[in-house]
Amino acid sequence: MANIRRQQPLSRRNPKGGLSQPLRAWSRRHVYSFFSSLGALVRSPLGTLMTVAVLGIALALPLGLWVGLKNVQQVNPATDEFSTLSVFLNAGTKTAEANKLADEILSWSEVDKVTSLSPDKALADFRENSGFAAAVDALTENPLPWVLEIQILDSTESTDENGELQLKQQLELLLERLQALPAVDFAQYDLKWLERLQALMGLGATISRLLAILFAFAVIFVVGNTIRLDIQNRKEEIEVMSLVGATEAFIRRPFLYTGFWFGLLGGLVAVLLVSLSLALINAPLQRLLLSYQSQFELITPGFSGGILVLAGGGLLGLLGAALAVRRHLQNLNPS
C-alpha cells in the first residue's frame, strides 16, 4: 500500500512567500494606478492645466490671507510695550515744577519709570524727524508742553486676554489719578489702538478660516465634477471592464488617484503663487521700510507650510474623487 503524505498548505510550506504574495500584488496594483493616472493627466495637458489652475487659485486665496495675517502679527507689538501713559502738563510749566512732579509720580507704588521730555527736546525731535524743519524754524515760540512718559509696574502674569484686561484696568486707574493732578492738562495711554488692531486681526483670522472652508468645498466640487466627466467619457470602457470581471476597487482606483493628483498639483500651484507674490512685493516693501528706518522680513509659507498645503490639497482632491466615483460608478454598472 503506497504511503500517502498529506501536503501542508502553501502558507505553511512557505510562510514568507505565501503571506507576502497578496501584499506584493496589492502594492503593484496601487503603484500602477498611481503612475498611470499621472500619465493620463500628462496626455491631456490643456484640461489638466485648466483644472489645476482653478484649484491653485482656490487654495491660494486662503493661504495668501493666512500668510498676510502672519506678517501683520510681526508688527503687532507685545502688550507690555504699551503699558505706558503719556502725561501732558499745562502750558507754561517750569522745569523745576515738571521735575518735582516727575519725582512725585515716581514715588507711587504702581509706577516703574518716569521719563521727562522738555518742550525744547520735543520740538528738536519733531524738527529732525518730521521733514518740516522750515516750518518749525518759522515758529516764534515753542507751542509744545512738558510731557511725562510713565511706565507702570505690570502686575499681570498672564499674556492672554485676561492679562490684557488686568493691564487695561491698571492703566485706567492710574489715568484717573493723574488727571486729578492740577499741573496735568490731560493724560492718555496707547493701548487703545493696539486693542483695535488686535480686534481687526481677530476678524481677519475668522475670515481666513471661513474662506478656507468655502474654498475647500470648492476644491471638492471642482475635482468631483472633473472626475464625473472623466467617468462619463470612459463609460464604455468601464462597462466592458465590469463584464469581464473587474472589481469595483480596480475600476475605482485610477479615478481616486487622479483626484489626488489634481489636489496635490493645485496645492503646489497655490504655494508657488503665494511665494511668487511675496517675492514681487518684498523689494518695494523693503524700500518703503528703509525710508522709515525700519526692518521687516516677510513670512513665507516655508517648507512645513508648503507640505501642509500639498497634503491638504491632495486629501481634498481624493475626497472629491471618492464622492464622484461612489455616485456615478453605481449608475454605470450594468445590471
Short mmCIF file of C-alpha atoms in Angstrom, two decimals:
data_model
loop_
_atom_site.label_atom_id
_atom_site.label_comp_id
_atom_site.label_asym_id
_atom_site.label_seq_id
_atom_site.Cartn_x
_atom_site.Cartn_y
_atom_site.Cartn_z
CA MET A 1 0.00 0.00 0.00
CA ALA A 2 1.51 3.24 -1.06
CA ASN A 3 2.33 5.80 1.59
CA ILE A 4 0.36 8.99 1.06
CA ARG A 5 1.64 12.10 2.83
CA ARG A 6 -0.75 14.91 3.47
CA GLN A 7 0.54 18.06 1.87
CA GLN A 8 0.73 21.15 4.03
CA PRO A 9 -0.90 24.38 2.87
CA LEU A 10 1.24 26.72 0.83
CA SER A 11 1.26 29.29 3.60
CA ARG A 12 2.83 26.75 5.98
CA ARG A 13 5.35 25.47 3.47
CA ASN A 14 6.43 28.97 2.54
CA PRO A 15 5.20 31.37 5.19
CA LYS A 16 7.03 34.39 3.89
CA GLY A 17 6.17 33.84 0.26
CA GLY A 18 2.56 32.87 0.89
CA LEU A 19 1.82 35.86 3.10
CA SER A 20 3.70 38.45 1.08
CA GLN A 21 2.34 37.48 -2.32
CA PRO A 22 -1.05 39.23 -1.87
CA LEU A 23 0.68 42.24 -0.40
CA ARG A 24 3.06 42.45 -3.36
CA ALA A 25 0.16 42.14 -5.80
CA TRP A 26 -1.78 44.84 -3.93
CA SER A 27 1.26 47.13 -3.98
CA ARG A 28 1.84 46.59 -7.69
CA ARG A 29 -1.77 47.46 -8.49
CA HIS A 30 -1.61 50.68 -6.47
CA VAL A 31 1.76 51.71 -7.90
CA TYR A 32 0.47 51.08 -11.41
CA SER A 33 -2.70 53.13 -10.79
CA PHE A 34 -0.66 55.86 -9.11
CA PHE A 35 1.60 56.46 -12.09
CA SER A 36 -0.89 55.57 -14.83
CA SER A 37 -3.29 58.23 -13.50
CA LEU A 38 -0.47 60.77 -13.65
CA GLY A 39 0.29 59.68 -17.20
CA ALA A 40 -3.35 60.19 -18.14
CA LEU A 41 -3.16 63.77 -16.89
CA VAL A 42 0.01 64.38 -18.90
CA ARG A 43 -1.66 63.08 -22.05
CA SER A 44 -4.40 65.74 -21.74
CA PRO A 45 -2.33 68.81 -20.83
CA LEU A 46 -4.87 71.53 -21.64
CA GLY A 47 -7.67 70.16 -19.48
CA THR A 48 -5.21 69.31 -16.72
CA LEU A 49 -3.71 72.80 -16.70
CA MET A 50 -7.11 74.46 -16.57
CA THR A 51 -8.30 72.32 -13.68
CA VAL A 52 -5.04 72.67 -11.75
CA ALA A 53 -5.06 76.45 -12.29
CA VAL A 54 -8.58 76.75 -10.86
CA LEU A 55 -7.64 74.60 -7.87
CA GLY A 56 -4.42 76.54 -7.34
CA ILE A 57 -6.23 79.88 -7.24
CA ALA A 58 -8.89 78.48 -4.91
CA LEU A 59 -6.22 77.27 -2.48
CA ALA A 60 -4.00 80.34 -2.89
CA LEU A 61 -6.63 82.82 -1.66
CA PRO A 62 -7.00 81.49 1.91
CA LEU A 63 -3.29 80.66 2.02
CA GLY A 64 -2.38 84.20 1.00
CA LEU A 65 -4.70 85.70 3.60
CA TRP A 66 -3.24 83.45 6.30
CA VAL A 67 0.32 84.42 5.36
CA GLY A 68 -0.71 88.08 5.30
CA LEU A 69 -2.07 87.83 8.83
CA LYS A 70 1.14 86.18 9.99
CA ASN A 71 3.12 89.08 8.55
CA VAL A 72 0.85 91.65 10.20
CA GLN A 73 1.37 89.89 13.53
CA GLN A 74 5.07 90.68 13.22
CA VAL A 75 4.32 94.37 13.58
CA ASN A 76 1.79 93.74 16.35
CA PRO A 77 3.78 94.79 19.40
CA ALA A 78 3.58 92.97 22.66
CA THR A 79 1.11 94.35 25.18
CA ASP A 80 3.77 95.08 27.81
CA GLU A 81 5.39 97.55 25.42
CA PHE A 82 2.22 99.64 25.68
CA SER A 83 1.87 99.74 29.47
CA THR A 84 2.87 103.41 29.21
CA LEU A 85 0.97 106.61 29.79
CA SER A 86 1.77 110.00 28.30
CA VAL A 87 1.06 112.95 30.60
CA PHE A 88 0.89 116.43 29.05
CA LEU A 89 1.45 119.23 31.55
CA ASN A 90 -0.14 122.64 31.45
CA ALA A 91 1.37 125.22 29.13
CA GLY A 92 3.94 127.37 30.86
CA THR A 93 5.01 124.71 33.36
CA LYS A 94 8.52 125.43 34.61
CA THR A 95 11.37 122.92 34.54
CA ALA A 96 11.54 122.73 38.32
CA GLU A 97 7.80 122.08 38.56
CA ALA A 98 7.96 119.35 35.91
CA ASN A 99 10.89 117.61 37.61
CA LYS A 100 9.19 117.83 41.01
CA LEU A 101 6.02 116.30 39.60
CA ALA A 102 8.03 113.54 37.92
CA ASP A 103 9.69 112.67 41.23
CA GLU A 104 6.32 112.63 42.97
CA ILE A 105 4.79 110.29 40.39
CA LEU A 106 7.84 108.02 40.51
CA SER A 107 7.25 107.51 44.24
CA TRP A 108 3.87 105.90 43.54
CA SER A 109 3.83 102.15 44.09
CA GLU A 110 2.32 101.31 40.70
CA VAL A 111 4.89 103.35 38.72
CA ASP A 112 8.10 101.78 37.47
CA LYS A 113 9.72 104.59 35.48
CA VAL A 114 9.11 108.23 34.58
CA THR A 115 10.79 109.92 31.61
CA SER A 116 10.62 113.69 31.20
CA LEU A 117 10.53 115.27 27.76
CA SER A 118 11.08 119.01 27.70
CA PRO A 119 9.39 121.26 25.10
CA ASP A 120 12.75 122.13 23.54
CA LYS A 121 13.74 118.46 23.20
CA ALA A 122 10.32 117.53 21.77
CA LEU A 123 10.47 120.35 19.22
CA ALA A 124 14.02 119.39 18.20
CA ASP A 125 12.99 115.76 17.71
CA PHE A 126 9.99 116.83 15.65
CA ARG A 127 12.14 119.12 13.52
CA GLU A 128 14.62 116.33 12.81
CA ASN A 129 12.19 113.51 12.07
CA SER A 130 9.10 115.16 10.59
CA GLY A 131 10.61 116.77 7.49
CA PHE A 132 9.05 120.13 8.37
CA ALA A 133 12.22 121.84 9.51
CA ALA A 134 11.42 125.07 7.64
CA ALA A 135 8.00 125.32 9.27
CA VAL A 136 9.50 124.69 12.70
CA ASP A 137 12.13 127.37 12.16
CA ALA A 138 9.37 129.84 11.31
CA LEU A 139 7.75 129.46 14.74
CA THR A 140 8.20 132.44 17.05
CA GLU A 141 7.65 130.38 20.20
CA ASN A 142 7.58 126.75 21.21
CA PRO A 143 3.95 125.51 21.35
CA LEU A 144 4.79 122.13 22.87
CA PRO A 145 4.24 121.38 26.59
CA TRP A 146 6.21 119.27 29.02
CA VAL A 147 5.48 115.57 28.60
CA LEU A 148 5.98 112.82 31.18
CA GLU A 149 6.09 109.24 29.90
CA ILE A 150 5.12 106.89 32.71
CA GLN A 151 5.87 103.16 32.64
CA ILE A 152 3.75 101.21 35.11
CA LEU A 153 4.68 98.08 37.02
CA ASP A 154 2.83 95.28 35.23
CA SER A 155 1.48 93.00 37.96
CA THR A 156 -0.22 90.66 35.47
CA GLU A 157 1.42 87.29 34.97
CA SER A 158 -0.63 86.02 32.01
CA THR A 159 -0.31 87.23 28.43
CA ASP A 160 -3.78 86.15 27.30
CA GLU A 161 -6.96 88.21 27.16
CA ASN A 162 -7.32 88.15 30.97
CA GLY A 163 -3.83 89.59 31.35
CA GLU A 164 -4.59 92.34 28.85
CA LEU A 165 -7.81 93.18 30.72
CA GLN A 166 -5.93 93.49 34.02
CA LEU A 167 -3.33 95.71 32.40
CA LYS A 168 -6.04 97.91 30.94
CA GLN A 169 -7.65 98.28 34.38
CA GLN A 170 -4.28 99.28 35.86
CA LEU A 171 -3.81 101.92 33.20
CA GLU A 172 -7.30 103.35 33.63
CA LEU A 173 -6.95 103.64 37.42
CA LEU A 174 -3.61 105.40 37.08
CA LEU A 175 -5.04 107.61 34.35
CA GLU A 176 -7.81 108.85 36.67
CA ARG A 177 -5.27 109.60 39.39
CA LEU A 178 -3.06 111.56 37.01
CA GLN A 179 -5.95 113.54 35.58
CA ALA A 180 -6.74 114.78 39.09
CA LEU A 181 -3.34 116.49 39.43
CA PRO A 182 -3.62 120.28 38.98
CA ALA A 183 -0.47 120.53 36.84
CA VAL A 184 -1.73 117.96 34.32
CA ASP A 185 -3.54 119.16 31.22
CA PHE A 186 -4.51 115.67 30.04
CA ALA A 187 -3.15 112.11 30.01
CA GLN A 188 -3.60 109.17 27.66
CA TYR A 189 -2.34 105.65 27.13
CA ASP A 190 -1.54 103.90 23.85
CA LEU A 191 -3.26 100.59 24.44
CA LYS A 192 -6.49 101.55 22.69
CA TRP A 193 -5.14 101.45 19.15
CA LEU A 194 -3.45 98.14 19.95
CA GLU A 195 -6.82 96.74 21.04
CA ARG A 196 -8.34 97.90 17.77
CA LEU A 197 -5.50 96.30 15.81
CA GLN A 198 -5.95 93.00 17.66
CA ALA A 199 -9.70 93.12 17.03
CA LEU A 200 -9.08 93.63 13.31
CA MET A 201 -6.60 90.76 13.28
CA GLY A 202 -9.14 88.54 15.03
CA LEU A 203 -11.67 89.46 12.36
CA GLY A 204 -9.13 88.69 9.66
CA ALA A 205 -8.37 85.29 11.21
CA THR A 206 -12.07 84.45 11.28
CA ILE A 207 -12.48 85.49 7.65
CA SER A 208 -9.43 83.41 6.74
CA ARG A 209 -10.91 80.31 8.35
CA LEU A 210 -14.26 80.85 6.64
CA LEU A 211 -12.56 81.29 3.27
CA ALA A 212 -10.52 78.15 3.85
CA ILE A 213 -13.72 76.16 4.49
CA LEU A 214 -15.53 77.64 1.49
CA PHE A 215 -12.65 77.07 -0.90
CA ALA A 216 -12.14 73.56 0.45
CA PHE A 217 -15.69 72.79 -0.65
CA ALA A 218 -14.90 74.47 -3.97
CA VAL A 219 -11.89 72.19 -4.47
CA ILE A 220 -14.01 69.13 -3.67
CA PHE A 221 -16.68 70.28 -6.12
CA VAL A 222 -14.24 71.03 -8.95
CA VAL A 223 -12.41 67.72 -8.58
CA GLY A 224 -15.67 65.81 -8.25
CA ASN A 225 -17.09 67.41 -11.38
CA THR A 226 -13.90 66.70 -13.33
CA ILE A 227 -13.92 63.05 -12.26
CA ARG A 228 -17.62 62.81 -13.15
CA LEU A 229 -16.88 63.95 -16.70
CA ASP A 230 -13.99 61.51 -16.91
CA ILE A 231 -16.26 58.65 -15.82
CA GLN A 232 -18.83 59.57 -18.45
CA ASN A 233 -16.17 59.73 -21.16
CA ARG A 234 -14.96 56.25 -20.19
CA LYS A 235 -18.43 54.76 -19.81
CA GLU A 236 -18.00 52.01 -22.40
CA GLU A 237 -14.57 51.07 -21.07
CA ILE A 238 -15.94 50.77 -17.53
CA GLU A 239 -18.86 48.62 -18.67
CA VAL A 240 -16.54 46.26 -20.54
CA MET A 241 -14.24 46.00 -17.52
CA SER A 242 -17.21 45.15 -15.32
CA LEU A 243 -18.40 42.47 -17.75
CA VAL A 244 -15.01 40.73 -17.80
CA GLY A 245 -14.93 40.58 -14.01
CA ALA A 246 -13.03 43.66 -12.89
CA THR A 247 -13.73 44.51 -9.27
CA GLU A 248 -15.13 47.84 -8.17
CA ALA A 249 -11.88 48.62 -6.38
CA PHE A 250 -9.91 48.03 -9.58
CA ILE A 251 -12.20 50.36 -11.55
CA ARG A 252 -12.37 52.98 -8.83
CA ARG A 253 -8.64 53.18 -8.05
CA PRO A 254 -7.41 55.22 -11.10
CA PHE A 255 -10.10 57.85 -10.57
CA LEU A 256 -9.17 58.23 -6.91
CA TYR A 257 -5.51 58.74 -7.76
CA THR A 258 -6.48 61.22 -10.47
CA GLY A 259 -8.35 63.29 -7.88
CA PHE A 260 -5.35 63.07 -5.57
CA TRP A 261 -3.04 64.33 -8.31
CA PHE A 262 -5.38 67.22 -9.09
CA GLY A 263 -5.44 68.31 -5.44
CA LEU A 264 -1.70 67.86 -5.00
CA LEU A 265 -0.85 69.87 -8.11
CA GLY A 266 -3.38 72.53 -7.13
CA GLY A 267 -1.69 72.86 -3.74
CA LEU A 268 1.68 73.18 -5.46
CA VAL A 269 0.35 75.96 -7.69
CA ALA A 270 -1.10 77.73 -4.63
CA VAL A 271 2.24 77.66 -2.81
CA LEU A 272 4.06 78.91 -5.90
CA LEU A 273 1.55 81.74 -6.44
CA VAL A 274 1.78 82.96 -2.85
CA SER A 275 5.57 82.66 -2.74
CA LEU A 276 5.92 84.49 -6.07
CA SER A 277 3.59 87.26 -4.91
CA LEU A 278 5.60 87.74 -1.71
CA ALA A 279 8.84 87.82 -3.71
CA LEU A 280 7.43 90.52 -6.00
CA ILE A 281 6.30 92.80 -3.18
CA ASN A 282 9.35 92.23 -0.99
CA ALA A 283 11.65 94.70 -2.78
CA PRO A 284 9.15 97.62 -2.82
CA LEU A 285 8.28 96.89 0.81
CA GLN A 286 11.92 96.97 1.86
CA ARG A 287 12.41 100.32 0.11
CA LEU A 288 9.37 101.71 1.93
CA LEU A 289 10.61 100.44 5.28
CA LEU A 290 14.07 101.81 4.60
CA SER A 291 12.59 105.29 4.26
CA TYR A 292 11.20 104.85 7.79
CA GLN A 293 14.49 103.37 9.05
CA SER A 294 12.78 100.09 9.84
CA GLN A 295 13.34 96.43 9.01
CA PHE A 296 10.82 93.73 8.26
CA GLU A 297 11.22 90.18 6.97
CA LEU A 298 8.26 88.75 5.11
CA ILE A 299 6.97 85.41 6.34
CA THR A 300 6.52 82.87 3.53
CA PRO A 301 4.65 79.56 3.64
CA GLY A 302 8.00 77.83 4.11
CA PHE A 303 8.71 74.13 3.82
CA SER A 304 6.35 72.95 6.55
CA GLY A 305 3.56 75.23 5.36
CA GLY A 306 4.05 74.05 1.79
CA ILE A 307 3.88 70.41 2.86
CA LEU A 308 0.64 71.07 4.75
CA VAL A 309 -0.91 72.77 1.72
CA LEU A 310 0.16 69.94 -0.59
CA ALA A 311 -1.17 67.31 1.80
CA GLY A 312 -4.41 69.22 2.32
CA GLY A 313 -4.89 69.69 -1.41
CA GLY A 314 -4.24 66.02 -2.07
CA LEU A 315 -6.72 64.93 0.59
CA LEU A 316 -9.40 67.31 -0.69
CA GLY A 317 -8.87 66.05 -4.24
CA LEU A 318 -9.07 62.46 -3.03
CA LEU A 319 -12.29 63.21 -1.16
CA GLY A 320 -13.86 64.91 -4.17
CA ALA A 321 -12.92 61.99 -6.41
CA ALA A 322 -14.26 59.45 -3.90
CA LEU A 323 -17.63 61.20 -3.72
CA ALA A 324 -17.90 61.39 -7.51
CA VAL A 325 -16.81 57.79 -8.07
CA ARG A 326 -19.18 56.41 -5.45
CA ARG A 327 -22.16 58.14 -7.00
CA HIS A 328 -21.54 57.80 -10.72
CA LEU A 329 -19.98 54.35 -10.97
CA GLN A 330 -23.12 52.84 -9.49
CA ASN A 331 -25.15 54.35 -12.31
CA LEU A 332 -22.81 52.97 -14.96
CA ASN A 333 -22.54 49.40 -13.70
CA PRO A 334 -24.54 47.07 -15.98
CA SER A 335 -27.46 45.26 -14.42
#
